[in-house]
PDB file of C-alpha atoms and ligand atoms in Angstrom:
ATOM      1  CA  MET A   1     157.079 358.434  70.408  1.00  0.00           C
ATOM      2  CA  ALA A   2     156.531 354.697  70.577  1.00  0.00           C
ATOM      3  CA  VAL A   3     153.131 353.017  70.322  1.00  0.00           C
ATOM      4  CA  SER A   4     151.478 353.220  73.750  1.00  0.00           C
ATOM      5  CA  ILE A   5     150.086 350.197  75.580  1.00  0.00           C
ATOM      6  CA  LYS A   6     146.969 351.222  77.488  1.00  0.00           C
ATOM      7  CA  ASN A   7     146.495 350.013  81.082  1.00  0.00           C
ATOM      8  CA  GLN A   8     143.171 348.755  82.537  1.00  0.00           C
ATOM      9  CA  ASP A   9     142.150 352.212  83.759  1.00  0.00           C
ATOM     10  CA  GLU A  10     142.805 353.764  80.335  1.00  0.00           C
ATOM     11  CA  ILE A  11     140.988 350.904  78.595  1.00  0.00           C
ATOM     12  CA  MET A  12     137.902 351.493  80.748  1.00  0.00           C
ATOM     13  CA  LYS A  13     137.920 355.180  79.816  1.00  0.00           C
ATOM     14  CA  MET A  14     138.398 354.342  76.125  1.00  0.00           C
ATOM     15  CA  ARG A  15     135.386 351.986  76.339  1.00  0.00           C
ATOM     16  CA  VAL A  16     133.245 354.852  77.591  1.00  0.00           C
ATOM     17  CA  ALA A  17     134.503 357.345  74.990  1.00  0.00           C
ATOM     18  CA  GLY A  18     134.103 354.788  72.209  1.00  0.00           C
ATOM     19  CA  ARG A  19     130.508 353.907  73.078  1.00  0.00           C
ATOM     20  CA  LEU A  20     129.615 357.597  73.341  1.00  0.00           C
ATOM     21  CA  GLY A  21     131.057 358.193  69.864  1.00  0.00           C
ATOM     22  CA  GLY A  22     128.846 355.426  68.482  1.00  0.00           C
ATOM     23  CA  GLU A  23     125.836 356.847  70.298  1.00  0.00           C
ATOM     24  CA  VAL A  24     126.204 360.180  68.494  1.00  0.00           C
ATOM     25  CA  LEU A  25     125.842 358.261  65.217  1.00  0.00           C
ATOM     26  CA  ASP A  26     122.801 356.432  66.637  1.00  0.00           C
ATOM     27  CA  TYR A  27     121.305 359.804  67.553  1.00  0.00           C
ATOM     28  CA  ILE A  28     121.870 361.547  64.214  1.00  0.00           C
ATOM     29  CA  GLY A  29     120.755 358.694  61.917  1.00  0.00           C
ATOM     30  CA  PRO A  30     117.016 359.528  61.937  1.00  0.00           C
ATOM     31  CA  PHE A  31     117.781 363.147  60.929  1.00  0.00           C
ATOM     32  CA  VAL A  32     119.595 362.117  57.735  1.00  0.00           C
ATOM     33  CA  LYS A  33     116.839 362.821  55.185  1.00  0.00           C
ATOM     34  CA  PRO A  34     116.487 364.769  51.939  1.00  0.00           C
ATOM     35  CA  GLY A  35     116.282 368.515  52.673  1.00  0.00           C
ATOM     36  CA  ILE A  36     118.474 368.752  55.785  1.00  0.00           C
ATOM     37  CA  THR A  37     121.800 370.575  55.471  1.00  0.00           C
ATOM     38  CA  THR A  38     125.117 369.206  56.665  1.00  0.00           C
ATOM     39  CA  GLY A  39     125.396 372.314  58.849  1.00  0.00           C
ATOM     40  CA  GLU A  40     122.161 371.335  60.619  1.00  0.00           C
ATOM     41  CA  LEU A  41     123.537 367.803  61.209  1.00  0.00           C
ATOM     42  CA  ASP A  42     126.634 369.412  62.725  1.00  0.00           C
ATOM     43  CA  ARG A  43     124.610 371.619  65.064  1.00  0.00           C
ATOM     44  CA  LEU A  44     122.425 368.705  66.207  1.00  0.00           C
ATOM     45  CA  CYS A  45     125.478 366.527  66.935  1.00  0.00           C
ATOM     46  CA  HIS A  46     127.324 369.390  68.620  1.00  0.00           C
ATOM     47  CA  ASP A  47     124.414 370.074  70.958  1.00  0.00           C
ATOM     48  CA  TYR A  48     123.964 366.362  71.724  1.00  0.00           C
ATOM     49  CA  MET A  49     127.660 365.914  72.545  1.00  0.00           C
ATOM     50  CA  VAL A  50     128.013 369.048  74.647  1.00  0.00           C
ATOM     51  CA  ASN A  51     124.626 369.209  76.391  1.00  0.00           C
ATOM     52  CA  VAL A  52     123.463 365.563  76.645  1.00  0.00           C
ATOM     53  CA  GLN A  53     126.674 363.506  76.723  1.00  0.00           C
ATOM     54  CA  LYS A  54     128.895 366.174  78.267  1.00  0.00           C
ATOM     55  CA  THR A  55     131.562 365.180  75.773  1.00  0.00           C
ATOM     56  CA  ILE A  56     133.883 367.478  73.826  1.00  0.00           C
ATOM     57  CA  PRO A  57     133.707 367.336  70.011  1.00  0.00           C
ATOM     58  CA  ALA A  58     137.377 366.667  69.162  1.00  0.00           C
ATOM     59  CA  PRO A  59     137.274 368.076  65.594  1.00  0.00           C
ATOM     60  CA  LEU A  60     136.235 371.596  66.674  1.00  0.00           C
ATOM     61  CA  ASN A  61     139.317 373.829  66.350  1.00  0.00           C
ATOM     62  CA  TYR A  62     141.540 370.786  65.798  1.00  0.00           C
ATOM     63  CA  ALA A  63     144.682 372.125  64.104  1.00  0.00           C
ATOM     64  CA  PRO A  64     147.342 369.556  63.240  1.00  0.00           C
ATOM     65  CA  PRO A  65     150.565 370.945  61.717  1.00  0.00           C
ATOM     66  CA  GLY A  66     149.971 372.420  58.259  1.00  0.00           C
ATOM     67  CA  HIS A  67     146.200 372.782  58.747  1.00  0.00           C
ATOM     68  CA  ARG A  68     143.978 375.709  59.674  1.00  0.00           C
ATOM     69  CA  PRO A  69     141.782 374.963  62.697  1.00  0.00           C
ATOM     70  CA  TYR A  70     138.853 372.704  61.750  1.00  0.00           C
ATOM     71  CA  PRO A  71     135.743 374.914  62.047  1.00  0.00           C
ATOM     72  CA  LYS A  72     133.013 372.378  62.913  1.00  0.00           C
ATOM     73  CA  SER A  73     132.241 369.577  65.391  1.00  0.00           C
ATOM     74  CA  ILE A  74     131.766 366.665  62.957  1.00  0.00           C
ATOM     75  CA  CYS A  75     132.875 365.703  59.440  1.00  0.00           C
ATOM     76  CA  THR A  76     130.208 365.172  56.741  1.00  0.00           C
ATOM     77  CA  SER A  77     131.557 363.787  53.462  1.00  0.00           C
ATOM     78  CA  VAL A  78     128.950 363.526  50.680  1.00  0.00           C
ATOM     79  CA  ASN A  79     129.186 361.418  47.477  1.00  0.00           C
ATOM     80  CA  HIS A  80     132.620 362.062  45.877  1.00  0.00           C
ATOM     81  CA  GLN A  81     133.923 363.644  49.089  1.00  0.00           C
ATOM     82  CA  ILE A  82     136.288 361.132  50.688  1.00  0.00           C
ATOM     83  CA  CYS A  83     136.779 362.529  54.189  1.00  0.00           C
ATOM     84  CA  HIS A  84     136.973 365.678  56.332  1.00  0.00           C
ATOM     85  CA  GLY A  85     133.985 367.235  54.556  1.00  0.00           C
ATOM     86  CA  VAL A  86     133.161 370.473  56.384  1.00  0.00           C
ATOM     87  CA  PRO A  87     129.467 370.869  57.303  1.00  0.00           C
ATOM     88  CA  GLY A  88     127.743 373.939  55.860  1.00  0.00           C
ATOM     89  CA  GLU A  89     124.950 375.022  53.530  1.00  0.00           C
ATOM     90  CA  LYS A  90     124.952 371.821  51.457  1.00  0.00           C
ATOM     91  CA  THR A  91     121.409 370.355  51.383  1.00  0.00           C
ATOM     92  CA  LEU A  92     121.177 366.558  51.237  1.00  0.00           C
ATOM     93  CA  LYS A  93     119.179 365.231  48.305  1.00  0.00           C
ATOM     94  CA  ASN A  94     117.522 361.923  47.505  1.00  0.00           C
ATOM     95  CA  GLY A  95     120.159 359.392  46.390  1.00  0.00           C
ATOM     96  CA  ASP A  96     123.149 360.924  48.190  1.00  0.00           C
ATOM     97  CA  ILE A  97     125.510 358.784  50.255  1.00  0.00           C
ATOM     98  CA  LEU A  98     127.159 360.435  53.220  1.00  0.00           C
ATOM     99  CA  ASN A  99     129.822 359.624  55.794  1.00  0.00           C
ATOM    100  CA  ILE A 100     129.417 361.139  59.234  1.00  0.00           C
ATOM    101  CA  ASP A 101     132.613 360.978  61.308  1.00  0.00           C
ATOM    102  CA  ILE A 102     132.364 361.582  65.052  1.00  0.00           C
ATOM    103  CA  THR A 103     135.165 361.945  67.568  1.00  0.00           C
ATOM    104  CA  VAL A 104     134.248 362.659  71.183  1.00  0.00           C
ATOM    105  CA  ILE A 105     136.512 363.337  74.149  1.00  0.00           C
ATOM    106  CA  LYS A 106     135.350 362.047  77.535  1.00  0.00           C
ATOM    107  CA  ASP A 107     137.549 362.191  80.633  1.00  0.00           C
ATOM    108  CA  GLY A 108     140.457 363.108  78.344  1.00  0.00           C
ATOM    109  CA  TYR A 109     140.122 360.030  76.108  1.00  0.00           C
ATOM    110  CA  HIS A 110     139.015 359.945  72.446  1.00  0.00           C
ATOM    111  CA  GLY A 111     136.437 357.726  70.715  1.00  0.00           C
ATOM    112  CA  ASP A 112     136.521 357.938  66.905  1.00  0.00           C
ATOM    113  CA  THR A 113     133.941 356.286  64.630  1.00  0.00           C
ATOM    114  CA  SER A 114     132.132 356.869  61.359  1.00  0.00           C
ATOM    115  CA  ARG A 115     129.353 355.297  59.322  1.00  0.00           C
ATOM    116  CA  MET A 116     127.826 355.683  55.878  1.00  0.00           C
ATOM    117  CA  PHE A 117     124.222 356.875  55.574  1.00  0.00           C
ATOM    118  CA  CYS A 118     121.918 356.623  52.568  1.00  0.00           C
ATOM    119  CA  VAL A 119     119.691 359.628  51.842  1.00  0.00           C
ATOM    120  CA  GLY A 120     116.307 358.358  50.626  1.00  0.00           C
ATOM    121  CA  ASP A 121     116.521 355.930  47.714  1.00  0.00           C
ATOM    122  CA  VAL A 122     120.124 355.231  46.757  1.00  0.00           C
ATOM    123  CA  ALA A 123     121.209 353.597  43.491  1.00  0.00           C
ATOM    124  CA  PRO A 124     122.359 349.955  43.749  1.00  0.00           C
ATOM    125  CA  HIS A 125     125.956 350.804  42.695  1.00  0.00           C
ATOM    126  CA  ALA A 126     126.257 353.373  45.490  1.00  0.00           C
ATOM    127  CA  ARG A 127     124.720 351.011  48.074  1.00  0.00           C
ATOM    128  CA  ARG A 128     127.158 348.309  47.024  1.00  0.00           C
ATOM    129  CA  LEU A 129     130.122 350.658  47.524  1.00  0.00           C
ATOM    130  CA  CYS A 130     128.920 351.375  51.074  1.00  0.00           C
ATOM    131  CA  GLU A 131     128.427 347.663  51.796  1.00  0.00           C
ATOM    132  CA  VAL A 132     131.777 346.557  50.404  1.00  0.00           C
ATOM    133  CA  THR A 133     133.544 349.309  52.360  1.00  0.00           C
ATOM    134  CA  TYR A 134     131.819 348.068  55.533  1.00  0.00           C
ATOM    135  CA  GLU A 135     133.048 344.545  54.733  1.00  0.00           C
ATOM    136  CA  CYS A 136     136.549 345.992  54.209  1.00  0.00           C
ATOM    137  CA  MET A 137     136.531 347.540  57.674  1.00  0.00           C
ATOM    138  CA  TRP A 138     135.503 344.233  59.239  1.00  0.00           C
ATOM    139  CA  ALA A 139     138.025 342.283  57.181  1.00  0.00           C
ATOM    140  CA  GLY A 140     140.649 344.533  58.793  1.00  0.00           C
ATOM    141  CA  ILE A 141     139.180 344.197  62.290  1.00  0.00           C
ATOM    142  CA  HIS A 142     139.246 340.390  62.030  1.00  0.00           C
ATOM    143  CA  GLN A 143     143.029 340.553  61.590  1.00  0.00           C
ATOM    144  CA  VAL A 144     143.447 342.291  64.960  1.00  0.00           C
ATOM    145  CA  LYS A 145     145.006 339.868  67.439  1.00  0.00           C
ATOM    146  CA  PRO A 146     148.322 339.673  69.295  1.00  0.00           C
ATOM    147  CA  GLY A 147     151.125 338.474  67.048  1.00  0.00           C
ATOM    148  CA  ASN A 148     149.452 339.588  63.837  1.00  0.00           C
ATOM    149  CA  ARG A 149     151.010 342.583  62.096  1.00  0.00           C
ATOM    150  CA  LEU A 150     149.707 345.856  60.694  1.00  0.00           C
ATOM    151  CA  GLY A 151     150.361 344.583  57.162  1.00  0.00           C
ATOM    152  CA  ASP A 152     147.873 341.770  57.788  1.00  0.00           C
ATOM    153  CA  ILE A 153     145.170 344.376  58.420  1.00  0.00           C
ATOM    154  CA  GLY A 154     146.054 346.504  55.393  1.00  0.00           C
ATOM    155  CA  SER A 155     146.317 343.531  53.082  1.00  0.00           C
ATOM    156  CA  ALA A 156     142.914 342.103  54.071  1.00  0.00           C
ATOM    157  CA  ILE A 157     141.252 345.475  53.455  1.00  0.00           C
ATOM    158  CA  GLN A 158     143.005 346.106  50.137  1.00  0.00           C
ATOM    159  CA  LYS A 159     142.237 342.630  48.797  1.00  0.00           C
ATOM    160  CA  HIS A 160     138.540 342.903  49.530  1.00  0.00           C
ATOM    161  CA  ALA A 161     138.253 346.377  47.965  1.00  0.00           C
ATOM    162  CA  GLU A 162     140.236 345.549  44.837  1.00  0.00           C
ATOM    163  CA  LYS A 163     138.528 342.219  44.146  1.00  0.00           C
ATOM    164  CA  SER A 164     135.278 344.220  44.139  1.00  0.00           C
ATOM    165  CA  GLY A 165     136.695 346.588  41.500  1.00  0.00           C
ATOM    166  CA  TYR A 166     137.329 349.496  43.880  1.00  0.00           C
ATOM    167  CA  SER A 167     140.469 351.380  44.962  1.00  0.00           C
ATOM    168  CA  ILE A 168     141.910 352.263  48.367  1.00  0.00           C
ATOM    169  CA  VAL A 169     142.832 355.849  49.251  1.00  0.00           C
ATOM    170  CA  ARG A 170     146.536 355.930  50.224  1.00  0.00           C
ATOM    171  CA  GLU A 171     146.984 359.395  51.711  1.00  0.00           C
ATOM    172  CA  TYR A 172     144.880 358.832  54.842  1.00  0.00           C
ATOM    173  CA  CYS A 173     145.008 355.969  57.293  1.00  0.00           C
ATOM    174  CA  GLY A 174     143.875 354.670  60.652  1.00  0.00           C
ATOM    175  CA  HIS A 175     145.781 355.766  63.732  1.00  0.00           C
ATOM    176  CA  GLY A 176     146.578 355.081  67.348  1.00  0.00           C
ATOM    177  CA  ILE A 177     144.221 356.946  69.679  1.00  0.00           C
ATOM    178  CA  GLY A 178     143.899 357.653  73.390  1.00  0.00           C
ATOM    179  CA  LEU A 179     144.665 360.872  75.206  1.00  0.00           C
ATOM    180  CA  ASN A 180     145.551 362.176  71.728  1.00  0.00           C
ATOM    181  CA  PHE A 181     143.221 362.260  68.697  1.00  0.00           C
ATOM    182  CA  HIS A 182     145.981 360.898  66.439  1.00  0.00           C
ATOM    183  CA  GLU A 183     148.864 358.825  67.842  1.00  0.00           C
ATOM    184  CA  GLU A 184     151.237 356.232  66.515  1.00  0.00           C
ATOM    185  CA  PRO A 185     150.959 353.834  64.813  1.00  0.00           C
ATOM    186  CA  GLN A 186     149.692 354.684  61.332  1.00  0.00           C
ATOM    187  CA  VAL A 187     147.318 351.923  60.232  1.00  0.00           C
ATOM    188  CA  LEU A 188     147.495 351.697  56.433  1.00  0.00           C
ATOM    189  CA  HIS A 189     144.513 350.242  54.571  1.00  0.00           C
ATOM    190  CA  TYR A 190     146.770 348.481  52.059  1.00  0.00           C
ATOM    191  CA  GLY A 191     149.952 346.441  52.376  1.00  0.00           C
ATOM    192  CA  ASN A 192     151.469 342.993  52.561  1.00  0.00           C
ATOM    193  CA  PRO A 193     150.765 340.191  55.054  1.00  0.00           C
ATOM    194  CA  GLY A 194     153.485 339.487  57.609  1.00  0.00           C
ATOM    195  CA  THR A 195     154.932 343.015  57.439  1.00  0.00           C
ATOM    196  CA  GLY A 196     154.890 346.013  59.744  1.00  0.00           C
ATOM    197  CA  LEU A 197     154.405 346.488  63.466  1.00  0.00           C
ATOM    198  CA  THR A 198     153.488 343.399  65.519  1.00  0.00           C
ATOM    199  CA  LEU A 199     150.272 343.872  67.516  1.00  0.00           C
ATOM    200  CA  LEU A 200     150.387 343.621  71.314  1.00  0.00           C
ATOM    201  CA  PRO A 201     147.565 343.512  73.901  1.00  0.00           C
ATOM    202  CA  GLY A 202     146.657 347.029  75.061  1.00  0.00           C
ATOM    203  CA  MET A 203     147.235 348.760  71.742  1.00  0.00           C
ATOM    204  CA  ILE A 204     144.265 350.846  70.592  1.00  0.00           C
ATOM    205  CA  PHE A 205     143.895 352.184  67.071  1.00  0.00           C
ATOM    206  CA  THR A 206     141.287 352.994  64.452  1.00  0.00           C
ATOM    207  CA  ILE A 207     140.547 351.131  61.241  1.00  0.00           C
ATOM    208  CA  GLU A 208     138.872 353.488  58.769  1.00  0.00           C
ATOM    209  CA  PRO A 209     139.222 352.462  55.124  1.00  0.00           C
ATOM    210  CA  MET A 210     138.335 355.012  52.443  1.00  0.00           C
ATOM    211  CA  VAL A 211     137.263 353.196  49.275  1.00  0.00           C
ATOM    212  CA  ASN A 212     136.711 354.851  45.891  1.00  0.00           C
ATOM    213  CA  ALA A 213     134.433 353.468  43.184  1.00  0.00           C
ATOM    214  CA  GLY A 214     136.892 354.827  40.606  1.00  0.00           C
ATOM    215  CA  LYS A 215     140.578 355.651  40.795  1.00  0.00           C
ATOM    216  CA  ALA A 216     142.475 356.162  44.071  1.00  0.00           C
ATOM    217  CA  ALA A 217     143.726 359.696  43.346  1.00  0.00           C
ATOM    218  CA  ILE A 218     142.574 362.513  45.633  1.00  0.00           C
ATOM    219  CA  ARG A 219     142.257 366.301  45.528  1.00  0.00           C
ATOM    220  CA  HIS A 220     141.882 368.892  48.266  1.00  0.00           C
ATOM    221  CA  LEU A 221     139.175 371.542  48.152  1.00  0.00           C
ATOM    222  CA  GLY A 222     139.972 375.199  48.826  1.00  0.00           C
ATOM    223  CA  ASP A 223     138.450 375.081  52.317  1.00  0.00           C
ATOM    224  CA  GLY A 224     141.712 373.511  53.527  1.00  0.00           C
ATOM    225  CA  TRP A 225     140.014 370.318  54.738  1.00  0.00           C
ATOM    226  CA  THR A 226     137.623 368.559  52.364  1.00  0.00           C
ATOM    227  CA  VAL A 227     139.223 365.677  50.434  1.00  0.00           C
ATOM    228  CA  VAL A 228     137.536 364.518  47.191  1.00  0.00           C
ATOM    229  CA  THR A 229     138.160 361.923  44.489  1.00  0.00           C
ATOM    230  CA  LYS A 230     140.103 363.417  41.580  1.00  0.00           C
ATOM    231  CA  ASP A 231     137.888 361.583  39.070  1.00  0.00           C
ATOM    232  CA  HIS A 232     134.706 362.598  40.946  1.00  0.00           C
ATOM    233  CA  SER A 233     133.802 358.940  41.546  1.00  0.00           C
ATOM    234  CA  LEU A 234     131.851 358.055  44.697  1.00  0.00           C
ATOM    235  CA  SER A 235     133.788 357.285  47.883  1.00  0.00           C
ATOM    236  CA  ALA A 236     132.798 355.526  51.115  1.00  0.00           C
ATOM    237  CA  GLN A 237     134.325 355.111  54.586  1.00  0.00           C
ATOM    238  CA  TRP A 238     133.540 353.324  57.838  1.00  0.00           C
ATOM    239  CA  GLU A 239     135.523 353.625  61.073  1.00  0.00           C
ATOM    240  CA  HIS A 240     135.794 351.826  64.396  1.00  0.00           C
ATOM    241  CA  THR A 241     138.219 352.223  67.297  1.00  0.00           C
ATOM    242  CA  VAL A 242     139.643 348.795  68.212  1.00  0.00           C
ATOM    243  CA  LEU A 243     141.543 347.394  71.244  1.00  0.00           C
ATOM    244  CA  VAL A 244     143.996 344.508  70.911  1.00  0.00           C
ATOM    245  CA  THR A 245     143.070 342.028  73.681  1.00  0.00           C
ATOM    246  CA  ASP A 246     144.976 338.967  74.964  1.00  0.00           C
ATOM    247  CA  THR A 247     142.984 336.723  72.639  1.00  0.00           C
ATOM    248  CA  GLY A 248     141.945 338.977  69.740  1.00  0.00           C
ATOM    249  CA  HIS A 249     140.168 342.297  69.685  1.00  0.00           C
ATOM    250  CA  GLU A 250     137.392 344.356  71.234  1.00  0.00           C
ATOM    251  CA  VAL A 251     135.612 347.004  69.145  1.00  0.00           C
ATOM    252  CA  LEU A 252     135.266 350.012  71.439  1.00  0.00           C
ATOM    253  CA  THR A 253     132.930 352.153  69.303  1.00  0.00           C
ATOM    254  CA  LEU A 254     130.005 349.733  69.103  1.00  0.00           C
ATOM    255  CA  SER A 255     126.671 351.086  70.308  1.00  0.00           C
ATOM    256  CA  ALA A 256     123.034 349.972  70.320  1.00  0.00           C
ATOM    257  CA  GLY A 257     122.512 351.242  66.758  1.00  0.00           C
ATOM    258  CA  SER A 258     125.668 349.834  65.181  1.00  0.00           C
ATOM    259  CA  PRO A 259     124.948 347.763  62.074  1.00  0.00           C
ATOM    260  CA  PRO A 260     125.585 344.023  62.572  1.00  0.00           C
ATOM    261  CA  GLU A 261     129.161 342.804  62.554  1.00  0.00           C
ATOM    262  CA  ILE A 262     130.273 340.965  59.426  1.00  0.00           C
ATOM    263  CA  PRO A 263     131.416 337.532  60.716  1.00  0.00           C
ATOM    264  CA  ALA A 264     135.006 336.424  60.087  1.00  0.00           C
TER     265      ALA A 264
HETATM  266  N1  MF3 S 301     137.838 361.748  62.593  1.00  0.00           N
HETATM  267  C1  MF3 S 301     138.877 361.836  61.599  1.00  0.00           C
HETATM  268  C2  MF3 S 301     139.679 360.556  61.715  1.00  0.00           C
HETATM  269  O1  MF3 S 301     139.092 359.528  61.649  1.00  0.00           O
HETATM  270  C3  MF3 S 301     139.732 363.028  61.746  1.00  0.00           C
HETATM  271  C4  MF3 S 301     139.009 364.292  61.508  1.00  0.00           C
HETATM  272  S1  MF3 S 301     140.077 365.597  61.753  1.00  0.00           S
HETATM  273  C5  MF3 S 301     139.060 366.907  61.527  1.00  0.00           C
HETATM  274  O2  MF3 S 301     140.847 360.490  61.944  1.00  0.00           O
HETATM  275  F1  MF3 S 301     139.705 367.934  61.963  1.00  0.00           F
HETATM  276  F2  MF3 S 301     138.744 366.986  60.238  1.00  0.00           F
HETATM  277  F3  MF3 S 301     137.962 366.729  62.224  1.00  0.00           F
HETATM  278 CO1   CO S 302     140.160 358.257  62.879  1.00  0.00          CO
HETATM  279 CO1   CO S 303     137.119 359.617  62.449  1.00  0.00          CO
END
């Protein structure tokens, strides 16, 4: 399957799905406090999506080839967990950092976005990892314009992470998105400028760098989903869904509570 170019009708639906995804993160932020469990965050988000937004939580029962069905409605990845952390009995404690990854389906179209949250007072080194990872995501987004190539995005992200002393996870990447949760192309968070697919107006994909404070190597937990750093170092991730426009880009998953954009 080739990379799809979305038409105006599809773009309008992706704008709605994207904003709704961001609004779930706006909603859940105030609940992220010491003492709450990741399972409770999942239930709150699930109920908000289904009952308030009338959206479908895309992760629930999602079963790509080689995976058991994902059992929850959101992903909650705490501290050394990189991504796809499965909500459950884990109680958040003061000083934790946490990624919450939301994907909603509205009118058939997917909006996929994640943010980092600090639980109570977080150590400066952990805060810095979250901030640099946010800058990495925006460094990638600023490369999104017609004529630029996927390698320009990956290179900008990798450079910013590595000059800060961090490493980029290689096994997971951004992805095309639309009627499907994961479509072509794969959007690597590392690479070389001037290489890879050339961007065209109407392409929509996510940029979602995973940045480790230590080494890049990963491990999988026995639950079949949770990905952690092999060296147990902290990991952070931010994600937006982005449209290539005629003149540059439009971030589709912005919402009222999104943190400020990092300027180019
Ligand atoms: N939202 C994740 C992404 O950014 C995918 C999660 S798949 C799940 O691509 F099954 F773990 F939810
Ligand atoms: Co994604
Ligand atoms: Co996501």
